[in-house]
XYZ file of C-alpha atoms in Angstrom:
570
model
C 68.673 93.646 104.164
C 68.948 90.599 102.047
C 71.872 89.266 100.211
C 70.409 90.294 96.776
C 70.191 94.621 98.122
C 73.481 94.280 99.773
C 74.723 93.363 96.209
C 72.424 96.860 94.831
C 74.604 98.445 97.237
C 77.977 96.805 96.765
C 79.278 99.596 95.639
C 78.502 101.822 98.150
C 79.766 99.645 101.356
C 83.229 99.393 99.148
C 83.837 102.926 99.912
C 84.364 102.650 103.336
C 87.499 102.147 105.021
C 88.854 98.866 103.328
C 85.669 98.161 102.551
C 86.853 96.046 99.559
C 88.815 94.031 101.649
C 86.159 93.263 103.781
C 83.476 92.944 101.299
C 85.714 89.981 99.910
C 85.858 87.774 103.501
C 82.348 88.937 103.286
C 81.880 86.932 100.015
C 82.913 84.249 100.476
C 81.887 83.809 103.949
C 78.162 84.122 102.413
C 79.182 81.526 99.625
C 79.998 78.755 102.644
C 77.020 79.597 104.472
C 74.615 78.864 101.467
C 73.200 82.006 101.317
C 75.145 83.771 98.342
C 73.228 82.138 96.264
C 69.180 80.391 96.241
C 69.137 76.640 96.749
C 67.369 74.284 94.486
C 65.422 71.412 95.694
C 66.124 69.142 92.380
C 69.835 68.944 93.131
C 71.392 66.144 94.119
C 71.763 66.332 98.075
C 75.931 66.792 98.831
C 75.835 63.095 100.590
C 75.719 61.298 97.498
C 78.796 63.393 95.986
C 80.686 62.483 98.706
C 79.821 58.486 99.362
C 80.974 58.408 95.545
C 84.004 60.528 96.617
C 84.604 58.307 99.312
C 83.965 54.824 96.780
C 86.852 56.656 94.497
C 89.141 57.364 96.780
C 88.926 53.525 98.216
C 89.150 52.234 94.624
C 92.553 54.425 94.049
C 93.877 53.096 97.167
C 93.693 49.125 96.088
C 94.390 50.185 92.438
C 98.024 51.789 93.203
C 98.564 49.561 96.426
C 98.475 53.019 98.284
C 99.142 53.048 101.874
C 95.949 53.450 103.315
C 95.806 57.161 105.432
C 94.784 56.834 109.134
C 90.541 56.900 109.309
C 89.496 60.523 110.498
C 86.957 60.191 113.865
C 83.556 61.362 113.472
C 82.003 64.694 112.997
C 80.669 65.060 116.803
C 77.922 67.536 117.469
C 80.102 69.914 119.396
C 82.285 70.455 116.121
C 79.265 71.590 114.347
C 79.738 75.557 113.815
C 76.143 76.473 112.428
C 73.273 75.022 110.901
C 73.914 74.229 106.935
C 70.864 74.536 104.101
C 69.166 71.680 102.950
C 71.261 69.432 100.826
C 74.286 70.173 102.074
C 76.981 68.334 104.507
C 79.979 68.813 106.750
C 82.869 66.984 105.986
C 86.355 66.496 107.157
C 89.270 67.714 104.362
C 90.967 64.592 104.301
C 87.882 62.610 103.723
C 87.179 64.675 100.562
C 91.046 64.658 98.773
C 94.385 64.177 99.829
C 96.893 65.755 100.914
C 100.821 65.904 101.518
C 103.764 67.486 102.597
C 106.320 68.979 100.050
C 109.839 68.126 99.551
C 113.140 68.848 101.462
C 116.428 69.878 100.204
C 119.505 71.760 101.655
C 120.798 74.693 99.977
C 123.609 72.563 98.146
C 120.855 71.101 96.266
C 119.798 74.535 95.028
C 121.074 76.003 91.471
C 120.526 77.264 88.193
C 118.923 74.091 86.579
C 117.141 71.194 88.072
C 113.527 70.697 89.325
C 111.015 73.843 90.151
C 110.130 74.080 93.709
C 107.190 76.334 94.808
C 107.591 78.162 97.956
C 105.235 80.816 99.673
C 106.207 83.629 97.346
C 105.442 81.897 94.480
C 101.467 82.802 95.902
C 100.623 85.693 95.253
C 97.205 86.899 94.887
C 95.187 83.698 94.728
C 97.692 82.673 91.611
C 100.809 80.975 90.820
C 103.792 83.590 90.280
C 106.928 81.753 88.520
C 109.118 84.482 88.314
C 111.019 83.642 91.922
C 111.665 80.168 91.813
C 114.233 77.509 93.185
C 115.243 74.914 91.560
C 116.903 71.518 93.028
C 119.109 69.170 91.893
C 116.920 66.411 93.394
C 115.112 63.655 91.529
C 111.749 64.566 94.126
C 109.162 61.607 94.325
C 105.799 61.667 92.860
C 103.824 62.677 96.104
C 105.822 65.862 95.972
C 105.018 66.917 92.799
C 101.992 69.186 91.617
C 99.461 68.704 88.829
C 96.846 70.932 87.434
C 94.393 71.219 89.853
C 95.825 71.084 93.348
C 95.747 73.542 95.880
C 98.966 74.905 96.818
C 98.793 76.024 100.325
C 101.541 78.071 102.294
C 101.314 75.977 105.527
C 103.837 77.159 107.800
C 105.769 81.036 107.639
C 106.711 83.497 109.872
C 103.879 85.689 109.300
C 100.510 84.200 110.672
C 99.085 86.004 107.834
C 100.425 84.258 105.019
C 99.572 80.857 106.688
C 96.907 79.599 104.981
C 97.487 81.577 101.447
C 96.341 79.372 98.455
C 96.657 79.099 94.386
C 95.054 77.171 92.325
C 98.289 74.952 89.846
C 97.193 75.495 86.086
C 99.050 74.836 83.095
C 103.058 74.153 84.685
C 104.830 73.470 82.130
C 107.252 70.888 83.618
C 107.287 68.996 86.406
C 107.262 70.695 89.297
C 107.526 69.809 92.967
C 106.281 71.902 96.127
C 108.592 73.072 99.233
C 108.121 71.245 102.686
C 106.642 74.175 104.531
C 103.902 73.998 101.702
C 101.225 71.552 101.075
C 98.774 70.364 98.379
C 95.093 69.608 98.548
C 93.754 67.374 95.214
C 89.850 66.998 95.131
C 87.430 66.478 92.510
C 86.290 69.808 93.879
C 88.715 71.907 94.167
C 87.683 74.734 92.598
C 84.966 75.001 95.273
C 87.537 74.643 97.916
C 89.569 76.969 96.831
C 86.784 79.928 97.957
C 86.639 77.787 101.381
C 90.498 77.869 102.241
C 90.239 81.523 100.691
C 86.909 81.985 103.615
C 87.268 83.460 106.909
C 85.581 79.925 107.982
C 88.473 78.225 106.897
C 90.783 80.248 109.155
C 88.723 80.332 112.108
C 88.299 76.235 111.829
C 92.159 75.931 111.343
C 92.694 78.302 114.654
C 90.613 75.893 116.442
C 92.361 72.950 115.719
C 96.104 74.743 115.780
C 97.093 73.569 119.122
C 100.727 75.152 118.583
C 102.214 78.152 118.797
C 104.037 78.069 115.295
C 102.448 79.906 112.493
C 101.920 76.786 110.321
C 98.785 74.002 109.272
C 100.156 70.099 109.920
C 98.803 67.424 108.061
C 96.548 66.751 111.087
C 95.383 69.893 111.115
C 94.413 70.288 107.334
C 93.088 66.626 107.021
C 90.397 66.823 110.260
C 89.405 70.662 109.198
C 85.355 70.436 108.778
C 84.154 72.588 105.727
C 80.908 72.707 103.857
C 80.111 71.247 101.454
C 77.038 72.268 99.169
C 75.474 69.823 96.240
C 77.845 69.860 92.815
C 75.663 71.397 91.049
C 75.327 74.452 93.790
C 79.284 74.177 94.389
C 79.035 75.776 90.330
C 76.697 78.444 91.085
C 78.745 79.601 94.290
C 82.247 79.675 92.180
C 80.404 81.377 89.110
C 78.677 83.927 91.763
C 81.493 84.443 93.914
C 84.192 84.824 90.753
C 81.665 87.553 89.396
C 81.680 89.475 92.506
C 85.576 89.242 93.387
C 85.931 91.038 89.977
C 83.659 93.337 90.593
C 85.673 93.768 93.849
C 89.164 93.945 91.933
C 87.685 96.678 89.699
C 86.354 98.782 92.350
C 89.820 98.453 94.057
C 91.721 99.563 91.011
C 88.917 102.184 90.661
C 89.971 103.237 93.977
C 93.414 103.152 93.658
C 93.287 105.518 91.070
C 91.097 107.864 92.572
C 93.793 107.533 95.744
C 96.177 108.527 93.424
C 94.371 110.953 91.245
C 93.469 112.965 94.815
C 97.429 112.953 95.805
C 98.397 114.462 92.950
C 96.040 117.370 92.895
C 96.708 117.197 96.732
C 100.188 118.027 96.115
C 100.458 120.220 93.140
C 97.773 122.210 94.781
C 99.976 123.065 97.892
C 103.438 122.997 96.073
C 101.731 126.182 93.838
C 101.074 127.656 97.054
C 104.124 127.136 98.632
C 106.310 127.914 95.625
C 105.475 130.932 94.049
C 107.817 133.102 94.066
C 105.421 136.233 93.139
C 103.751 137.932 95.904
C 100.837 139.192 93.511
C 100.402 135.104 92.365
C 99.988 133.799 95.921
C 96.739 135.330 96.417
C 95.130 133.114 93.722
C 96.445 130.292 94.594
C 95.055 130.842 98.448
C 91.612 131.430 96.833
C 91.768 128.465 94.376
C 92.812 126.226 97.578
C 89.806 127.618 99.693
C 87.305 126.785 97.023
C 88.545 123.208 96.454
C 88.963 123.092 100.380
C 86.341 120.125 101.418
C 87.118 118.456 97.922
C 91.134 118.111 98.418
C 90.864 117.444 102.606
C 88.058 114.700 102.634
C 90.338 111.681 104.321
C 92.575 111.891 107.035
C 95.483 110.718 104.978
C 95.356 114.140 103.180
C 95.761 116.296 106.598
C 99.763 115.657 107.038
C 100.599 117.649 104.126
C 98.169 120.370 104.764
C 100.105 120.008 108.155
C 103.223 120.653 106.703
C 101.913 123.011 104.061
C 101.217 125.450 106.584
C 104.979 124.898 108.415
C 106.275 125.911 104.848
C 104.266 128.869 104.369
C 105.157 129.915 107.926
C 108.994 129.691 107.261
C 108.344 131.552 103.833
C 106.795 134.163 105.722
C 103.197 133.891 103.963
C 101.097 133.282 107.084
C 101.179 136.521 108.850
C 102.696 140.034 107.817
C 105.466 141.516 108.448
C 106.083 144.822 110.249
C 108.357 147.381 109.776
C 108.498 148.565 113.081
C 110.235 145.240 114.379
C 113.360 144.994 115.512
C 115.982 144.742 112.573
C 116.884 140.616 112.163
C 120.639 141.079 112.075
C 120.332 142.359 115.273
C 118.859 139.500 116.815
C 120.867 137.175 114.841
C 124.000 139.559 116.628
C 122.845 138.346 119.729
C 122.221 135.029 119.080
C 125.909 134.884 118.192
C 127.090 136.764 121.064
C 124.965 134.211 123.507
C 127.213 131.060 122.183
C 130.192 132.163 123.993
C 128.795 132.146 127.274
C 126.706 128.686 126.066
C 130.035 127.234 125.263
C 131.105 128.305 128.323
C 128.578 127.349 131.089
C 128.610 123.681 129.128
C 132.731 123.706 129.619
C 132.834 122.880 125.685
C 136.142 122.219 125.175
C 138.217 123.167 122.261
C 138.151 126.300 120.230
C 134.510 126.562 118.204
C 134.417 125.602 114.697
C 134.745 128.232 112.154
C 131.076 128.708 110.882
C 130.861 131.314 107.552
C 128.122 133.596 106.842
C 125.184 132.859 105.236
C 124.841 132.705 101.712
C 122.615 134.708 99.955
C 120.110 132.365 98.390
C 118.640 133.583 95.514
C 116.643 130.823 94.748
C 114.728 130.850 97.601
C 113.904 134.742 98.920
C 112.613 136.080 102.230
C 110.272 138.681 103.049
C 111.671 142.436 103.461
C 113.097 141.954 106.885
C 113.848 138.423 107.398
C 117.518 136.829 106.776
C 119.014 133.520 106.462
C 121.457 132.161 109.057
C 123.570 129.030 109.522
C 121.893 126.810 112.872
C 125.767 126.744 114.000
C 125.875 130.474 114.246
C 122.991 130.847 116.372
C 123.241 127.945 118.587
C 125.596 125.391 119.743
C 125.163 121.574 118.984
C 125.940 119.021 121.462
C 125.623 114.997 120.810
C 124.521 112.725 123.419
C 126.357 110.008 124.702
C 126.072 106.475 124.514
C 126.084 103.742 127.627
C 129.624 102.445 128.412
C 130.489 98.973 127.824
C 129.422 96.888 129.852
C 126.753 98.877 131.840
C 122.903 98.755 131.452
C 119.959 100.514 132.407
C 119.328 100.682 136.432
C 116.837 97.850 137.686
C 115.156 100.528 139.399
C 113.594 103.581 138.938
C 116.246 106.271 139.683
C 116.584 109.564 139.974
C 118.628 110.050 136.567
C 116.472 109.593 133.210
C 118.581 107.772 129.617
C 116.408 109.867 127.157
C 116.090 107.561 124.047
C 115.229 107.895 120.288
C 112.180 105.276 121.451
C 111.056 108.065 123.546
C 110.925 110.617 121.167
C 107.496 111.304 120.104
C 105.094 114.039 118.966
C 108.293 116.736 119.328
C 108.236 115.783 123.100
C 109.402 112.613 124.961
C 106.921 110.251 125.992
C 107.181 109.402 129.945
C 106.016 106.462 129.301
C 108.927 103.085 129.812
C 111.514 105.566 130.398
C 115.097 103.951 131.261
C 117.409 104.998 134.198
C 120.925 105.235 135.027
C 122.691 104.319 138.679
C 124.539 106.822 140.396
C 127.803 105.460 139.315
C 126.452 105.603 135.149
C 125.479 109.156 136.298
C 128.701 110.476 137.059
C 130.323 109.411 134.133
C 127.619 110.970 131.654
C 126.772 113.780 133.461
C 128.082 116.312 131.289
C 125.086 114.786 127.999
C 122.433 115.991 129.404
C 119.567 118.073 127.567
C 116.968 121.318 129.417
C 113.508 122.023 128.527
C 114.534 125.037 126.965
C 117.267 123.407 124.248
C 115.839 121.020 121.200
C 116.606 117.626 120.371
C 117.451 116.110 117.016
C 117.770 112.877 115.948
C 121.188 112.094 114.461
C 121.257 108.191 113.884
C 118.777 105.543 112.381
C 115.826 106.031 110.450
C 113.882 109.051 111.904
C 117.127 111.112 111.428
C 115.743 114.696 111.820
C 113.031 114.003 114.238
C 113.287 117.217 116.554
C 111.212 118.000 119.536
C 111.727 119.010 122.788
C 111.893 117.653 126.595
C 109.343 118.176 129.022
C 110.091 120.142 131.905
C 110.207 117.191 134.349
C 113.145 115.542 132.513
C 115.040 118.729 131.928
C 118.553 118.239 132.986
C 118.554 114.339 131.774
C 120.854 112.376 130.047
C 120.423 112.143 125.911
C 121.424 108.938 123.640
C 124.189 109.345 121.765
C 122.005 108.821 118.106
C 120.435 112.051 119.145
C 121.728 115.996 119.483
C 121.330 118.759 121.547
C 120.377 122.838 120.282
C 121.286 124.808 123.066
C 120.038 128.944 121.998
C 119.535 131.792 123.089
C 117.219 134.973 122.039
C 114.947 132.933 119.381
C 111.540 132.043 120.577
C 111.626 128.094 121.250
C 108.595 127.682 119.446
C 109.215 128.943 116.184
C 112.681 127.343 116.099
C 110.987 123.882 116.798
C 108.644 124.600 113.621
C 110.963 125.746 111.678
C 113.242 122.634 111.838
C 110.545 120.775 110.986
C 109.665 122.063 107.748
C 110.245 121.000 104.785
C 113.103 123.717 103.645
C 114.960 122.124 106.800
C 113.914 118.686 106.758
C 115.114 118.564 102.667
C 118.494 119.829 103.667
C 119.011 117.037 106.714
C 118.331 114.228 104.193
C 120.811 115.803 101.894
C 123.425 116.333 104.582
C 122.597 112.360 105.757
C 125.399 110.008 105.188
C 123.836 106.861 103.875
C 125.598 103.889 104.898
C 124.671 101.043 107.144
C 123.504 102.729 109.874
C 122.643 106.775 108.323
C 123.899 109.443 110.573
C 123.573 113.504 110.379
C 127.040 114.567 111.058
C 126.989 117.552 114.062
C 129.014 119.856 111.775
C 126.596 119.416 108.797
C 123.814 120.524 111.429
C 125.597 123.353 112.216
C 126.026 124.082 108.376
C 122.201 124.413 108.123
C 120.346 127.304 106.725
C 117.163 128.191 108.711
C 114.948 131.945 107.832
C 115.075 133.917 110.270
C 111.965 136.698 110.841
C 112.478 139.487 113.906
C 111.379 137.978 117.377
C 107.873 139.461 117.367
C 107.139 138.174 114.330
C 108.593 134.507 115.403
C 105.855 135.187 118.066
C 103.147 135.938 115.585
C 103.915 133.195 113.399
C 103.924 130.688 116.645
C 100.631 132.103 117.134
C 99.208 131.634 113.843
C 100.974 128.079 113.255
C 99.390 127.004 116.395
C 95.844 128.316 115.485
C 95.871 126.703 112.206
C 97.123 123.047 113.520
C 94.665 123.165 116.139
C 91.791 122.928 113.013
C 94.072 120.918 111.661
C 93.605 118.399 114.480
C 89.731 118.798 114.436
C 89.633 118.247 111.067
C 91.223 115.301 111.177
C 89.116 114.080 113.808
C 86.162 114.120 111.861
C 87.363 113.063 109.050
C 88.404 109.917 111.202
C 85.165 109.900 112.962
C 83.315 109.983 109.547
C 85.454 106.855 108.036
C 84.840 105.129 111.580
C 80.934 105.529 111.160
C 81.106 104.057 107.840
C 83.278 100.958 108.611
C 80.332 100.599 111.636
C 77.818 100.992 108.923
C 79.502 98.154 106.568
C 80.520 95.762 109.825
C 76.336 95.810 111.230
C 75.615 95.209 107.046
C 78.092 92.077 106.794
C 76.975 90.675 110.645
C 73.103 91.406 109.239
C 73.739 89.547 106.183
C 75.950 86.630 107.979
C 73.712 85.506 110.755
C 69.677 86.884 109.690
C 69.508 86.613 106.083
C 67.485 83.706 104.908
C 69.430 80.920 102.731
């Protein structure tokens, strides 16, 4: 595959997995190589642009009395990272413009008025974005100020992935300077080396000569950086070619975006018809309508979580399996349920008299199946918080026998063994009474996965539980079906509504136990369980392929770029 059927295919390869993303680095790596577009014997070899870049930048130097910059060594063999076309050269940075760093100034220097001074934020997207700027009360001198032209490059941030960002300064209106953890980059052909610092090239040269740990470029580092340079008049074919195919690659993104979107939304009002119809005789057609547009709706693996929580809804609304009249009346179960939190509260030693919990409401709005009834989580369980470290005291050194169960270690509606935390004997003593069985549920209370529930694996039953989570300690309900049933989306709604928002959120115990939850007879909790658990199981495999399928095609587009990066023909 050659560089002119890749681009018969571009398309195609931009439908992978951020496959526009990479098609970009794929660019403009081809534009530095020389092989994004032909080569053309008549032009004038890239040596002679740069001996008369050289002769101008000597002439500027006498003319201003400029302090002469330190000579750059050599270009030594070893430096040399792959054979250029004919006609073109390798050449330091600072041998081809200059550069500088921007200006500094405290924060009493900052107000309302005063000089502009572009930061990192004011790059965004290859372009310079004036609607965040600073502005100093300085009188900055003139190698800190921009003109149309430079290259404005973020040289030093917290994030190594904004190191190295780059705009192009057009039409500023007023003088403007640039911030110290910035620099500039003024050539005669800049708008070539813009696509080079925009390159993957550019970034792997810099990482090479970034002997630091700090995210950031020096002025060392950006002066003796090697890039290629092609003949002038090939420099204007590679920005033409390369500016054509970045749009193409914007419009394909925004084409994408909108089909993203376009997908979500029939996604969603696909499975909220199904999950809230209130009419027995409708829900049939919307089942049908969903099987039809099945492989159409669920063709990513972003789509699968909310066919994973489409079918917790439908369990909870009792639309997954039918009912039976022959159960066992719900009220009572629900009887016993009730009956089992004295002897709860009293083999825990909870102290104080229980909290007065009312009946539940009947909620019109949202009916059950003949047979099913709603009940308050506080009437069927009891809730117990965990408990937090005392001050002063940390985690044992050494593996112990007495587990800290921590939000961390939540995952997956388990608890991950994995970097568990343990308490001394001593720590033990004085939290043994927030603790949390196999056969109770946690929920997260505190922070910002506030309704996580799950619960502990039988090895850890009988550990200690963090004080940002709580403990459902029940009797007569199968485990399983309460687990699902707190995470669906009727439950999960009324958690965020009960949440106190504040600096750190926190689900209040009492407006746990305030929570309305359906309840179906036990066997039918046990057919539901079954189903539910039949249905995420294809879930899963669907998902899996799906993945495998998008993993397949980012193969397909990686062996296309590495094809077209180190065999093509220049």
């Amino acid at each position: 595959m050659n560089a002119e059927t890749f681009c018969e295919h571009f398309a195609t390869f931009a439908d992978a997995p951020n496959g526009v993303q990479k098609l970009r680095a794929m660019i403009l790596q081809l534009a530095v190589q020389g092989k994004l577009v032909p080569q053309d014997p008549n032009d004038e070899p890239a040596s002679k642009l740069l001996g008369r870049i050289s002769a101008d930048q000597k002439r500027r130097e006498a003319e201003e009395s400029a302090r002469t910059q330190k000579a750059l060594p050599p270009i030594s063999a070893d430096e040399i990272l792959y054979e250029l076309p004919e006609g073109w050269a390798w050449e330091r940075l600072g041998n081809i413009g200059d550069t500088n760093i921007g200006l500094t100034y405290s924060p009493q220097h900052v107000g309302e008025t005063g000089v502009p001074v572009l930061r990192s934020s004011n790059i965004q997207n290859g372009r310079i974005d004036l609607t965040d700027l600073v502005r100093v009360s300085m009188d900055p001198k003139s190698s800190v100020l921009v003109a149309d032209g430079d290259l404005l490059i973020c040289a030093r941030n917290g994030s190594r992935a904004l190191v190295g960002k780059v705009a192009m300064i057009e039409h500023l209106s007023e003088k403007t300077a640039f911030g110290a953890f910035m620099a500039i980059l003024r050539s005669s052909i800049n708008e070539y080396l813009y696509h080079f610092i925009c390159s993957p090239l550019f970034r792997r040269v810099i990482a090479d000569t970034n002997t630091t740990t700090i995210n950031q470029i020096t002025q060392s580092n950006l002066r003796s950086t090697l890039a290629p340079i092609p003949p002038l008049a090939e420099q204007r074919r590679i920005v033409e070619k390369v500016d054509q195919l970045l749009g193409l690659c914007d419009e394909l993104a925004a084409r994408q975006a909108a089909q993203r979107e376009k997908r979500q939304r029939l996604v969603g009002a696909t499975l909220d018809r199904l999950v809230s119809t209130r009419n027995p005789a409708e829900f049939p057609t919307h089942a049908h309508r969903l099987r039809n547009h099945f492989d159409q709706l669920f063709d990513t693996p972003t789509t699968i979580p909310q066919l994973r929580q489409t079918i917790l809804q439908l369990a909870v609304q009792g639309q997954l399996v039918p009912q039976d009249p022959n159960d066992e009346p719900v009220s009572q179960l629900i009887q016993r349920a009730a009956l089992a939190k004295s002897g709860i509260r009293e083999s825990l030693d909870v102290r104080g008299n229980p909290a007065e919990i009312g009946a539940a409401p009947n909620d019109a709005e949202n009916p059950l199946p003949d047979g099913w009834a709603w009940a308050q989580i506080g009437n069927i369980a009891v809730i117990r918080g965990g408990k937090r470290l005392p001050k002063g005291v940390s985690f044992s050194a050494v593996k112990t026998p007495y587990v800290y169960i921590r939000v961390t270690d939540m995952k997956d509606q388990t608890v991950s063994m994995h970097d568990l935390q343990y308490l001394d004997d001593a720590t033990h003593r004085l939290l043994h009474r927030y603790t949390i069985d196999s056969t109770d549920l946690y929920v997260v209370i505190v922070g910002a996965t506030i309704g996580k529930v799950g619960r502990v694996p039988e090895p850890l039953s009988g550990m200690h539980l963090t004080e940002n989570a709580a403990r459902l300690v029940f009797r007569e309900f199968d485990q399983e079906f309460l687990l699902l049933t707190l995470r669906s989306q009727s439950v999960q709604s009324q958690f965020v509504a009960k949440t106190f928002q504040q600096a750190q959120p926190k689900l209040a115990l009492n407006r746990i136990e305030s929570t309305l939850i359906p309840v179906p007879p036990i066997a039918e909790q046990k057919r539901i369980v079954t189903k539910v658990t039949e249905l995420l199981s294809l879930c899963d495999a669907l998902e899996a392929k799906l993945t495998q399928a998008e993993s397949a095609s980012t193969q397909l587009l990686s062996a296309a770029v590495h094809h077209l990066l180190h065999n093509s023909p220049s």
